[in-house]
PDB file of C-alpha atoms in Angstrom:
ATOM      1  CA  MET A   1     -22.562 119.230 209.255  1.00 82.00           C
ATOM      2  CA  ARG A   2     -19.666 121.286 207.877  1.00 87.00           C
ATOM      3  CA  ILE A   3     -20.495 123.863 210.623  1.00 91.00           C
ATOM      4  CA  VAL A   4     -19.833 121.344 213.272  1.00 91.00           C
ATOM      5  CA  ILE A   5     -16.329 120.632 211.821  1.00 92.00           C
ATOM      6  CA  ASP A   6     -15.415 124.054 211.559  1.00 93.00           C
ATOM      7  CA  VAL A   7     -16.475 124.930 215.145  1.00 93.00           C
ATOM      8  CA  LEU A   8     -14.415 122.026 216.498  1.00 91.00           C
ATOM      9  CA  ILE A   9     -11.570 123.231 214.516  1.00 92.00           C
ATOM     10  CA  VAL A  10     -11.869 126.738 215.766  1.00 93.00           C
ATOM     11  CA  ILE A  11     -11.825 125.576 219.659  1.00 91.00           C
ATOM     12  CA  SER A  12      -9.126 123.429 219.040  1.00 91.00           C
ATOM     13  CA  LEU A  13      -7.204 126.404 217.517  1.00 92.00           C
ATOM     14  CA  PHE A  14      -7.817 128.401 220.408  1.00 90.00           C
ATOM     15  CA  PHE A  15      -7.099 126.135 222.815  1.00 89.00           C
ATOM     16  CA  ALA A  16      -3.696 125.731 220.818  1.00 90.00           C
ATOM     17  CA  LEU A  17      -3.373 129.384 220.948  1.00 90.00           C
ATOM     18  CA  ALA A  18      -3.917 129.328 224.669  1.00 88.00           C
ATOM     19  CA  GLY A  19      -1.126 126.810 225.254  1.00 88.00           C
ATOM     20  CA  VAL A  20       1.294 128.897 223.305  1.00 89.00           C
ATOM     21  CA  VAL A  21       0.806 131.999 224.899  1.00 88.00           C
ATOM     22  CA  GLY A  22       0.916 130.346 228.227  1.00 86.00           C
ATOM     23  CA  MET A  23       4.251 128.743 227.149  1.00 86.00           C
ATOM     24  CA  ILE A  24       5.747 131.850 226.359  1.00 87.00           C
ATOM     25  CA  ARG A  25       4.397 133.494 229.750  1.00 84.00           C
ATOM     26  CA  MET A  26       4.754 131.191 232.203  1.00 81.00           C
ATOM     27  CA  PRO A  27       7.577 131.607 234.658  1.00 79.00           C
ATOM     28  CA  ASP A  28       9.353 128.001 235.014  1.00 81.00           C
ATOM     29  CA  THR A  29       9.794 124.586 232.877  1.00 81.00           C
ATOM     30  CA  PHE A  30       6.901 122.828 234.794  1.00 83.00           C
ATOM     31  CA  CYS A  31       4.567 125.523 234.398  1.00 83.00           C
ATOM     32  CA  ARG A  32       5.161 125.780 230.439  1.00 85.00           C
ATOM     33  CA  MET A  33       4.917 121.552 230.353  1.00 84.00           C
ATOM     34  CA  GLN A  34       1.230 122.575 232.243  1.00 83.00           C
ATOM     35  CA  SER A  35       0.464 124.781 229.206  1.00 84.00           C
ATOM     36  CA  SER A  36       1.778 122.515 226.330  1.00 84.00           C
ATOM     37  CA  THR A  37      -0.472 119.644 227.719  1.00 82.00           C
ATOM     38  CA  ASN A  38      -3.232 122.233 226.902  1.00 80.00           C
ATOM     39  CA  ILE A  39      -2.155 121.654 223.141  1.00 84.00           C
ATOM     40  CA  ALA A  40      -1.807 118.155 223.412  1.00 82.00           C
ATOM     41  CA  THR A  41      -5.155 117.339 224.555  1.00 83.00           C
ATOM     42  CA  LEU A  42      -7.913 119.653 223.322  1.00 85.00           C
ATOM     43  CA  GLY A  43      -5.947 121.123 220.813  1.00 87.00           C
ATOM     44  CA  ILE A  44      -4.982 117.707 218.885  1.00 89.00           C
ATOM     45  CA  LEU A  45      -8.310 115.981 220.261  1.00 88.00           C
ATOM     46  CA  GLY A  46     -10.493 118.727 218.590  1.00 89.00           C
ATOM     47  CA  VAL A  47      -8.572 118.566 214.895  1.00 91.00           C
ATOM     48  CA  LEU A  48      -8.792 114.730 215.208  1.00 92.00           C
ATOM     49  CA  ILE A  49     -12.424 114.408 215.865  1.00 91.00           C
ATOM     50  CA  ALA A  50     -13.116 117.230 213.423  1.00 92.00           C
ATOM     51  CA  GLY A  51     -11.118 114.816 210.937  1.00 92.00           C
ATOM     52  CA  ILE A  52     -13.016 111.930 211.854  1.00 92.00           C
ATOM     53  CA  LEU A  53     -16.169 113.591 211.141  1.00 91.00           C
ATOM     54  CA  TYR A  54     -15.190 114.992 207.969  1.00 91.00           C
ATOM     55  CA  SER A  55     -13.747 111.930 206.481  1.00 90.00           C
ATOM     56  CA  ALA A  56     -16.771 109.961 207.574  1.00 88.00           C
ATOM     57  CA  VAL A  57     -19.474 112.311 206.542  1.00 87.00           C
ATOM     58  CA  CYS A  58     -18.218 114.577 203.858  1.00 87.00           C
ATOM     59  CA  LEU A  59     -15.661 111.863 202.290  1.00 85.00           C
ATOM     60  CA  HIS A  60     -17.335 108.768 202.787  1.00 84.00           C
ATOM     61  CA  ASP A  61     -14.245 107.462 203.642  1.00 81.00           C
ATOM     62  CA  PRO A  62     -14.598 105.062 206.912  1.00 81.00           C
ATOM     63  CA  ALA A  63     -11.292 103.628 206.305  1.00 81.00           C
ATOM     64  CA  MET A  64      -9.767 106.935 207.242  1.00 85.00           C
ATOM     65  CA  ALA A  65     -11.954 107.768 210.131  1.00 87.00           C
ATOM     66  CA  VAL A  66     -11.166 104.525 211.864  1.00 86.00           C
ATOM     67  CA  LYS A  67      -7.175 105.320 210.963  1.00 86.00           C
ATOM     68  CA  LEU A  68      -8.037 108.728 212.843  1.00 89.00           C
ATOM     69  CA  ALA A  69      -9.614 107.166 215.637  1.00 88.00           C
ATOM     70  CA  VAL A  70      -6.850 104.580 216.064  1.00 87.00           C
ATOM     71  CA  MET A  71      -4.345 107.805 215.852  1.00 87.00           C
ATOM     72  CA  MET A  72      -6.408 109.070 218.700  1.00 88.00           C
ATOM     73  CA  VAL A  73      -6.073 106.243 221.050  1.00 86.00           C
ATOM     74  CA  PHE A  74      -2.380 105.868 220.419  1.00 87.00           C
ATOM     75  CA  TYR A  75      -1.661 109.469 221.263  1.00 88.00           C
ATOM     76  CA  ILE A  76      -3.683 109.641 224.416  1.00 86.00           C
ATOM     77  CA  ILE A  77      -1.722 106.413 225.694  1.00 86.00           C
ATOM     78  CA  THR A  78       1.612 107.845 224.547  1.00 88.00           C
ATOM     79  CA  ASN A  79       1.295 111.245 225.458  1.00 87.00           C
ATOM     80  CA  PRO A  80       1.476 111.247 229.248  1.00 87.00           C
ATOM     81  CA  VAL A  81       4.338 108.755 229.373  1.00 88.00           C
ATOM     82  CA  GLY A  82       6.634 111.553 227.653  1.00 87.00           C
ATOM     83  CA  ALA A  83       5.293 114.104 230.042  1.00 87.00           C
ATOM     84  CA  HIS A  84       6.371 112.035 233.045  1.00 87.00           C
ATOM     85  CA  ALA A  85       9.905 111.223 231.708  1.00 88.00           C
ATOM     86  CA  ILE A  86      10.454 115.104 230.838  1.00 87.00           C
ATOM     87  CA  ALA A  87       8.847 116.182 234.215  1.00 86.00           C
ATOM     88  CA  LYS A  88      10.950 113.824 236.475  1.00 85.00           C
ATOM     89  CA  GLY A  89      14.115 114.185 234.368  1.00 87.00           C
ATOM     90  CA  ALA A  90      13.925 117.964 234.634  1.00 85.00           C
ATOM     91  CA  TYR A  91      13.545 117.641 238.467  1.00 83.00           C
ATOM     92  CA  LYS A  92      16.352 115.441 238.848  1.00 82.00           C
ATOM     93  CA  HIS A  93      18.695 117.406 236.638  1.00 84.00           C
ATOM     94  CA  GLY A  94      18.274 120.415 239.176  1.00 77.00           C
ATOM     95  CA  ILE A  95      15.797 122.831 237.213  1.00 75.00           C
ATOM     96  CA  ARG A  96      13.729 125.139 239.591  1.00 75.00           C
ATOM     97  CA  ARG A  97      12.398 128.288 239.436  1.00 70.00           C
ATOM     98  CA  VAL A  98      14.599 131.579 239.363  1.00 66.00           C
ATOM     99  CA  ASP A  99      12.552 134.349 240.804  1.00 65.00           C
ATOM    100  CA  GLU A 100      10.974 132.674 243.924  1.00 67.00           C
ATOM    101  CA  GLU A 101      10.294 129.383 245.592  1.00 67.00           C
ATOM    102  CA  LEU A 102       7.691 126.658 244.683  1.00 69.00           C
ATOM    103  CA  ALA A 103       4.615 127.062 247.088  1.00 66.00           C
ATOM    104  CA  CYS A 104       5.705 123.574 248.356  1.00 71.00           C
ATOM    105  CA  ASP A 105       7.929 121.045 247.255  1.00 71.00           C
ATOM    106  CA  GLN A 106       7.077 117.621 249.031  1.00 70.00           C
ATOM    107  CA  TYR A 107       9.060 115.704 246.532  1.00 72.00           C
ATOM    108  CA  GLY A 108      12.354 117.146 247.025  1.00 70.00           C
ATOM    109  CA  GLU A 109      11.706 116.780 250.998  1.00 71.00           C
ATOM    110  CA  ASP A 110      11.253 112.856 250.573  1.00 71.00           C
ATOM    111  CA  LEU A 111      14.302 112.515 247.999  1.00 71.00           C
ATOM    112  CA  GLU A 112      16.349 114.118 250.808  1.00 70.00           C
ATOM    113  CA  ASP A 113      14.945 111.803 253.345  1.00 70.00           C
ATOM    114  CA  GLU A 114      15.960 109.080 251.128  1.00 65.00           C
ATOM    115  CA  GLU A 115      19.389 110.083 250.698  1.00 61.00           C
TER     116      GLU A 115
ATOM    117  CA  MET B   1      11.257  87.413 234.001  1.00 49.00           C
ATOM    118  CA  LYS B   2       8.399  84.633 234.002  1.00 59.00           C
ATOM    119  CA  ARG B   3       7.146  82.958 231.193  1.00 64.00           C
ATOM    120  CA  ALA B   4       3.831  84.348 229.773  1.00 66.00           C
ATOM    121  CA  LYS B   5       0.854  82.379 230.038  1.00 77.00           C
ATOM    122  CA  PHE B   6      -1.307  80.908 227.164  1.00 81.00           C
ATOM    123  CA  SER B   7      -4.239  82.741 227.731  1.00 82.00           C
ATOM    124  CA  ALA B   8      -2.090  86.406 227.852  1.00 83.00           C
ATOM    125  CA  VAL B   9      -0.451  85.364 224.580  1.00 86.00           C
ATOM    126  CA  LEU B  10      -4.337  84.768 222.975  1.00 87.00           C
ATOM    127  CA  VAL B  11      -5.678  87.985 224.409  1.00 86.00           C
ATOM    128  CA  THR B  12      -2.682  89.838 223.091  1.00 87.00           C
ATOM    129  CA  THR B  13      -2.853  88.176 219.583  1.00 90.00           C
ATOM    130  CA  ILE B  14      -6.779  89.303 219.635  1.00 89.00           C
ATOM    131  CA  LEU B  15      -5.430  92.778 220.324  1.00 87.00           C
ATOM    132  CA  CYS B  16      -2.870  92.959 217.971  1.00 90.00           C
ATOM    133  CA  PHE B  17      -5.136  91.404 215.104  1.00 90.00           C
ATOM    134  CA  VAL B  18      -7.718  93.895 216.002  1.00 88.00           C
ATOM    135  CA  PHE B  19      -5.548  96.711 215.619  1.00 86.00           C
ATOM    136  CA  TRP B  20      -3.984  95.440 212.209  1.00 88.00           C
ATOM    137  CA  LEU B  21      -7.512  95.048 211.024  1.00 86.00           C
ATOM    138  CA  LEU B  22      -8.357  98.682 211.822  1.00 84.00           C
ATOM    139  CA  ILE B  23      -4.906 100.151 210.549  1.00 83.00           C
ATOM    140  CA  THR B  24      -4.802  98.395 207.420  1.00 83.00           C
ATOM    141  CA  GLY B  25      -8.429  99.469 206.679  1.00 76.00           C
ATOM    142  CA  GLN B  26      -9.625  95.824 206.462  1.00 76.00           C
ATOM    143  CA  ILE B  27     -12.606  96.529 208.721  1.00 76.00           C
ATOM    144  CA  THR B  28     -14.361  97.991 206.257  1.00 75.00           C
ATOM    145  CA  ALA B  29     -13.731  95.186 203.654  1.00 76.00           C
ATOM    146  CA  LEU B  30     -14.908  92.752 206.360  1.00 77.00           C
ATOM    147  CA  ILE B  31     -17.933  94.578 206.826  1.00 77.00           C
ATOM    148  CA  ALA B  32     -18.531  94.799 203.030  1.00 76.00           C
ATOM    149  CA  GLY B  33     -17.857  91.019 202.825  1.00 74.00           C
ATOM    150  CA  LYS B  34     -14.899  90.997 200.510  1.00 76.00           C
ATOM    151  CA  PRO B  35     -11.746  90.719 202.640  1.00 76.00           C
ATOM    152  CA  SER B  36      -8.262  90.092 201.131  1.00 81.00           C
ATOM    153  CA  ILE B  37      -7.082  86.834 202.515  1.00 85.00           C
ATOM    154  CA  GLN B  38      -3.304  87.521 201.791  1.00 87.00           C
ATOM    155  CA  VAL B  39      -3.508  90.941 203.861  1.00 86.00           C
ATOM    156  CA  LEU B  40      -5.423  88.728 206.844  1.00 87.00           C
ATOM    157  CA  ALA B  41      -3.209  85.709 206.751  1.00 90.00           C
ATOM    158  CA  ALA B  42      -0.071  88.235 206.981  1.00 90.00           C
ATOM    159  CA  GLY B  43      -1.709  89.987 210.111  1.00 89.00           C
ATOM    160  CA  CYS B  44      -2.547  86.618 211.666  1.00 91.00           C
ATOM    161  CA  ILE B  45       1.466  85.602 211.446  1.00 93.00           C
ATOM    162  CA  VAL B  46       2.595  89.003 212.525  1.00 92.00           C
ATOM    163  CA  SER B  47       0.055  89.405 215.629  1.00 92.00           C
ATOM    164  CA  ILE B  48       1.197  85.797 216.819  1.00 92.00           C
ATOM    165  CA  LEU B  49       4.726  86.518 216.581  1.00 92.00           C
ATOM    166  CA  VAL B  50       4.346  89.945 218.141  1.00 90.00           C
ATOM    167  CA  ALA B  51       2.169  88.372 220.916  1.00 89.00           C
ATOM    168  CA  VAL B  52       4.566  85.532 221.872  1.00 88.00           C
ATOM    169  CA  PHE B  53       7.411  88.182 222.402  1.00 87.00           C
ATOM    170  CA  THR B  54       5.572  90.720 224.092  1.00 86.00           C
ATOM    171  CA  ALA B  55       2.557  89.052 226.215  1.00 82.00           C
ATOM    172  CA  ARG B  56       4.696  88.854 229.481  1.00 81.00           C
ATOM    173  CA  PHE B  57       5.248  92.697 229.206  1.00 80.00           C
ATOM    174  CA  PHE B  58       1.812  93.347 228.361  1.00 79.00           C
ATOM    175  CA  ILE B  59      -0.260  91.229 230.721  1.00 76.00           C
ATOM    176  CA  HIS B  60       0.937  90.305 234.307  1.00 72.00           C
ATOM    177  CA  GLU B  61      -2.482  89.514 235.899  1.00 70.00           C
ATOM    178  CA  SER B  62      -5.816  87.761 234.400  1.00 70.00           C
ATOM    179  CA  ALA B  63      -5.987  87.992 230.830  1.00 66.00           C
ATOM    180  CA  TRP B  64      -9.447  88.071 230.439  1.00 72.00           C
ATOM    181  CA  TYR B  65      -9.854  90.897 233.203  1.00 72.00           C
ATOM    182  CA  LEU B  66     -11.162  93.713 230.957  1.00 70.00           C
ATOM    183  CA  LEU B  67     -12.987  91.499 228.776  1.00 72.00           C
ATOM    184  CA  ARG B  68     -15.991  91.002 231.089  1.00 78.00           C
ATOM    185  CA  PRO B  69     -18.798  93.646 229.821  1.00 79.00           C
ATOM    186  CA  ASP B  70     -19.470  95.585 232.675  1.00 83.00           C
ATOM    187  CA  ARG B  71     -15.830  96.367 233.219  1.00 83.00           C
ATOM    188  CA  PHE B  72     -15.418  97.244 229.628  1.00 83.00           C
ATOM    189  CA  PHE B  73     -18.376  99.440 229.610  1.00 86.00           C
ATOM    190  CA  THR B  74     -17.200 101.332 232.258  1.00 86.00           C
ATOM    191  CA  LEU B  75     -13.986 101.932 230.726  1.00 85.00           C
ATOM    192  CA  LEU B  76     -15.843 102.961 227.591  1.00 86.00           C
ATOM    193  CA  LEU B  77     -18.141 105.329 229.673  1.00 88.00           C
ATOM    194  CA  TYR B  78     -14.676 106.922 231.365  1.00 86.00           C
ATOM    195  CA  CYS B  79     -13.152 107.412 228.211  1.00 85.00           C
ATOM    196  CA  ILE B  80     -16.222 108.814 226.408  1.00 86.00           C
ATOM    197  CA  VAL B  81     -18.089 110.896 229.148  1.00 87.00           C
ATOM    198  CA  ILE B  82     -16.272 111.208 232.406  1.00 86.00           C
ATOM    199  CA  PHE B  83     -12.875 111.985 231.265  1.00 86.00           C
ATOM    200  CA  PRO B  84     -13.603 114.655 228.693  1.00 87.00           C
ATOM    201  CA  ILE B  85     -15.747 116.534 231.064  1.00 88.00           C
ATOM    202  CA  GLU B  86     -12.833 117.036 233.426  1.00 86.00           C
ATOM    203  CA  LEU B  87     -10.381 117.576 230.632  1.00 87.00           C
ATOM    204  CA  ILE B  88     -12.592 120.376 229.031  1.00 88.00           C
ATOM    205  CA  LYS B  89     -12.821 121.871 232.531  1.00 87.00           C
ATOM    206  CA  ALA B  90      -9.208 121.925 233.359  1.00 86.00           C
ATOM    207  CA  ASN B  91      -8.265 122.946 229.822  1.00 87.00           C
ATOM    208  CA  CYS B  92     -10.729 126.223 230.122  1.00 88.00           C
ATOM    209  CA  ASP B  93      -8.970 126.927 233.395  1.00 86.00           C
ATOM    210  CA  VAL B  94      -5.560 126.889 232.004  1.00 86.00           C
ATOM    211  CA  ALA B  95      -6.526 128.790 228.933  1.00 86.00           C
ATOM    212  CA  PHE B  96      -7.914 131.596 231.322  1.00 86.00           C
ATOM    213  CA  ARG B  97      -4.645 131.430 233.356  1.00 85.00           C
ATOM    214  CA  ALA B  98      -2.484 131.783 230.406  1.00 84.00           C
ATOM    215  CA  PHE B  99      -4.448 134.727 228.938  1.00 86.00           C
ATOM    216  CA  SER B 100      -5.268 136.692 232.070  1.00 85.00           C
ATOM    217  CA  PRO B 101      -2.641 139.797 232.589  1.00 84.00           C
ATOM    218  CA  LYS B 102      -1.516 139.149 236.258  1.00 81.00           C
ATOM    219  CA  LEU B 103      -0.703 135.430 235.450  1.00 78.00           C
ATOM    220  CA  PRO B 104      -2.444 133.672 238.743  1.00 80.00           C
ATOM    221  CA  VAL B 105      -0.071 130.748 239.028  1.00 79.00           C
ATOM    222  CA  ASN B 106       1.106 129.294 242.370  1.00 80.00           C
ATOM    223  CA  PRO B 107       2.966 126.077 241.474  1.00 81.00           C
ATOM    224  CA  GLY B 108       4.110 123.504 243.781  1.00 81.00           C
ATOM    225  CA  ILE B 109       4.952 119.698 244.121  1.00 82.00           C
ATOM    226  CA  VAL B 110       2.338 117.845 246.426  1.00 83.00           C
ATOM    227  CA  LYS B 111       2.073 114.411 247.800  1.00 83.00           C
ATOM    228  CA  ILE B 112      -1.385 112.598 247.322  1.00 84.00           C
ATOM    229  CA  PRO B 113      -2.216 109.392 248.668  1.00 83.00           C
ATOM    230  CA  THR B 114      -4.029 106.437 246.158  1.00 83.00           C
ATOM    231  CA  GLU B 115      -5.974 103.627 247.110  1.00 80.00           C
ATOM    232  CA  MET B 116      -5.164 102.229 243.780  1.00 78.00           C
ATOM    233  CA  LYS B 117      -3.757  98.545 244.202  1.00 79.00           C
ATOM    234  CA  SER B 118      -3.056  97.132 240.783  1.00 79.00           C
ATOM    235  CA  GLU B 119      -0.264  98.109 238.369  1.00 80.00           C
ATOM    236  CA  TYR B 120      -2.804  99.213 235.521  1.00 81.00           C
ATOM    237  CA  GLY B 121      -5.080 101.252 238.107  1.00 83.00           C
ATOM    238  CA  LYS B 122      -2.045 103.141 239.071  1.00 85.00           C
ATOM    239  CA  SER B 123      -0.640 103.877 235.481  1.00 85.00           C
ATOM    240  CA  MET B 124      -4.285 104.826 234.482  1.00 85.00           C
ATOM    241  CA  LEU B 125      -4.841 107.065 237.313  1.00 86.00           C
ATOM    242  CA  ALA B 126      -1.351 108.489 236.778  1.00 87.00           C
ATOM    243  CA  ASN B 127      -1.880 109.019 232.993  1.00 87.00           C
ATOM    244  CA  SER B 128      -5.266 110.493 233.733  1.00 87.00           C
ATOM    245  CA  ILE B 129      -3.719 113.108 236.166  1.00 87.00           C
ATOM    246  CA  THR B 130      -0.703 114.049 233.463  1.00 87.00           C
ATOM    247  CA  LEU B 131      -3.186 114.524 230.711  1.00 86.00           C
ATOM    248  CA  THR B 132      -5.228 117.161 232.598  1.00 85.00           C
ATOM    249  CA  PRO B 133      -3.856 120.274 231.973  1.00 83.00           C
ATOM    250  CA  GLY B 134      -2.780 121.902 235.487  1.00 82.00           C
ATOM    251  CA  THR B 135      -1.485 118.861 236.818  1.00 85.00           C
ATOM    252  CA  ILE B 136       1.529 116.484 235.923  1.00 86.00           C
ATOM    253  CA  THR B 137       2.364 113.298 237.788  1.00 87.00           C
ATOM    254  CA  MET B 138       6.259 113.409 238.349  1.00 84.00           C
ATOM    255  CA  ASP B 139       6.555 109.959 240.214  1.00 83.00           C
ATOM    256  CA  VAL B 140       4.742 107.155 241.822  1.00 84.00           C
ATOM    257  CA  ALA B 141       6.440 106.109 245.084  1.00 82.00           C
ATOM    258  CA  GLU B 142       5.305 103.317 247.584  1.00 81.00           C
ATOM    259  CA  GLN B 143       5.895 104.090 250.952  1.00 77.00           C
ATOM    260  CA  ASP B 144       5.261 101.859 254.459  1.00 75.00           C
ATOM    261  CA  GLY B 145       2.869  99.946 251.935  1.00 75.00           C
ATOM    262  CA  LYS B 146       0.868 103.083 250.561  1.00 79.00           C
ATOM    263  CA  THR B 147       1.148 104.196 247.060  1.00 82.00           C
ATOM    264  CA  ASN B 148       1.737 108.184 246.720  1.00 82.00           C
ATOM    265  CA  LEU B 149       1.859 110.085 243.842  1.00 84.00           C
ATOM    266  CA  TYR B 150       4.108 113.387 243.627  1.00 84.00           C
ATOM    267  CA  ILE B 151       2.146 115.812 241.493  1.00 85.00           C
ATOM    268  CA  HIS B 152       3.268 119.387 240.244  1.00 84.00           C
ATOM    269  CA  TRP B 153       0.361 121.246 240.386  1.00 83.00           C
ATOM    270  CA  ILE B 154      -0.145 124.779 238.822  1.00 82.00           C
ATOM    271  CA  ASN B 155      -2.318 126.360 241.617  1.00 80.00           C
ATOM    272  CA  VAL B 156      -1.673 124.735 244.995  1.00 79.00           C
ATOM    273  CA  THR B 157      -4.708 125.518 247.193  1.00 78.00           C
ATOM    274  CA  SER B 158      -3.860 123.129 249.889  1.00 75.00           C
ATOM    275  CA  THR B 159      -0.877 121.282 251.069  1.00 74.00           C
ATOM    276  CA  ASP B 160      -2.865 118.598 252.973  1.00 78.00           C
ATOM    277  CA  PRO B 161      -2.531 115.267 251.308  1.00 74.00           C
ATOM    278  CA  GLU B 162      -6.017 114.350 251.598  1.00 77.00           C
ATOM    279  CA  LYS B 163      -7.669 117.882 250.483  1.00 79.00           C
ATOM    280  CA  ALA B 164      -5.162 118.316 247.516  1.00 77.00           C
ATOM    281  CA  GLY B 165      -6.018 114.646 246.732  1.00 78.00           C
ATOM    282  CA  ASP B 166      -9.489 115.256 246.433  1.00 78.00           C
ATOM    283  CA  ALA B 167      -8.899 118.656 244.420  1.00 78.00           C
ATOM    284  CA  ILE B 168      -6.633 116.717 242.070  1.00 78.00           C
ATOM    285  CA  LYS B 169      -8.231 113.272 241.438  1.00 79.00           C
ATOM    286  CA  GLY B 170     -11.766 114.376 242.143  1.00 75.00           C
ATOM    287  CA  THR B 171     -14.152 111.834 240.419  1.00 80.00           C
ATOM    288  CA  LEU B 172     -11.228 110.289 238.405  1.00 81.00           C
ATOM    289  CA  GLU B 173     -10.068 107.780 241.160  1.00 80.00           C
ATOM    290  CA  LYS B 174     -13.440 106.799 241.839  1.00 82.00           C
ATOM    291  CA  TRP B 175     -14.036 105.678 238.186  1.00 83.00           C
ATOM    292  CA  VAL B 176     -10.754 104.307 237.629  1.00 82.00           C
ATOM    293  CA  GLY B 177     -11.342 102.297 241.012  1.00 81.00           C
ATOM    294  CA  ARG B 178     -14.497 100.746 239.370  1.00 81.00           C
ATOM    295  CA  ILE B 179     -12.502  99.430 236.505  1.00 80.00           C
ATOM    296  CA  TRP B 180      -9.374  98.571 238.288  1.00 76.00           C
ATOM    297  CA  PRO B 181      -9.457  98.113 242.123  1.00 69.00           C
TER     298      PRO B 181
END
């Protein structure tokens, strides 16, 4: 069982590393947010699932496992709300790519139509 | 703001109380058969108070909607099997993009139509899309009676709404549509 837990932690560390590398290398704000979602999903969930297994199997503490599961549920529910707010706020604030244009920007076109 | 119905308050109370049991760790004490009466009573009072004040924000439609077994198990199946598969696929894709030396990104914002009618369906689809790496929902807007999602996509392969919609929503919309039409 310890092997499964360790593998889960290593997988989530790998995705967290990928997310950080992406955040440094990506060209603009929105792509950096995409990369940070990598950390936010598999990076966190892997560690939490490993924690659930560890507390349930190795520590024999089901109450703690249940709390970790509740944490996971709340995390999944609340994370995208923040991502919407950041993305929309950054766009309306006028943050765009510096070096080249977006491949397509149907949101900007529709916003101009409304005004 | 209209007043909350009694059934909405009741369902919110039940949900709050279940979360109280889970977070205080009383669920294991209940299973073992020696719950602490004080904690349970405090949980009851707090969840009734919270439900009275928040039910009108929490439940707008039929209160017992999700408690029907087929919908509930579809939701469970979606959360445990369908969505994680999509999540792992997208995660590997974005991790590959981050590590590859040429940085193959082609970002853009596309508009895709959705068939969802109910509020919960729309928000669940938008949240699922945001949680999938590579796509972020930026806005939900209604236009001519149709609902459109504006999505920032890290690798735009098609700007046509239908094709982009298929590529982004994939199986997600079908499954969310089974839970909330």
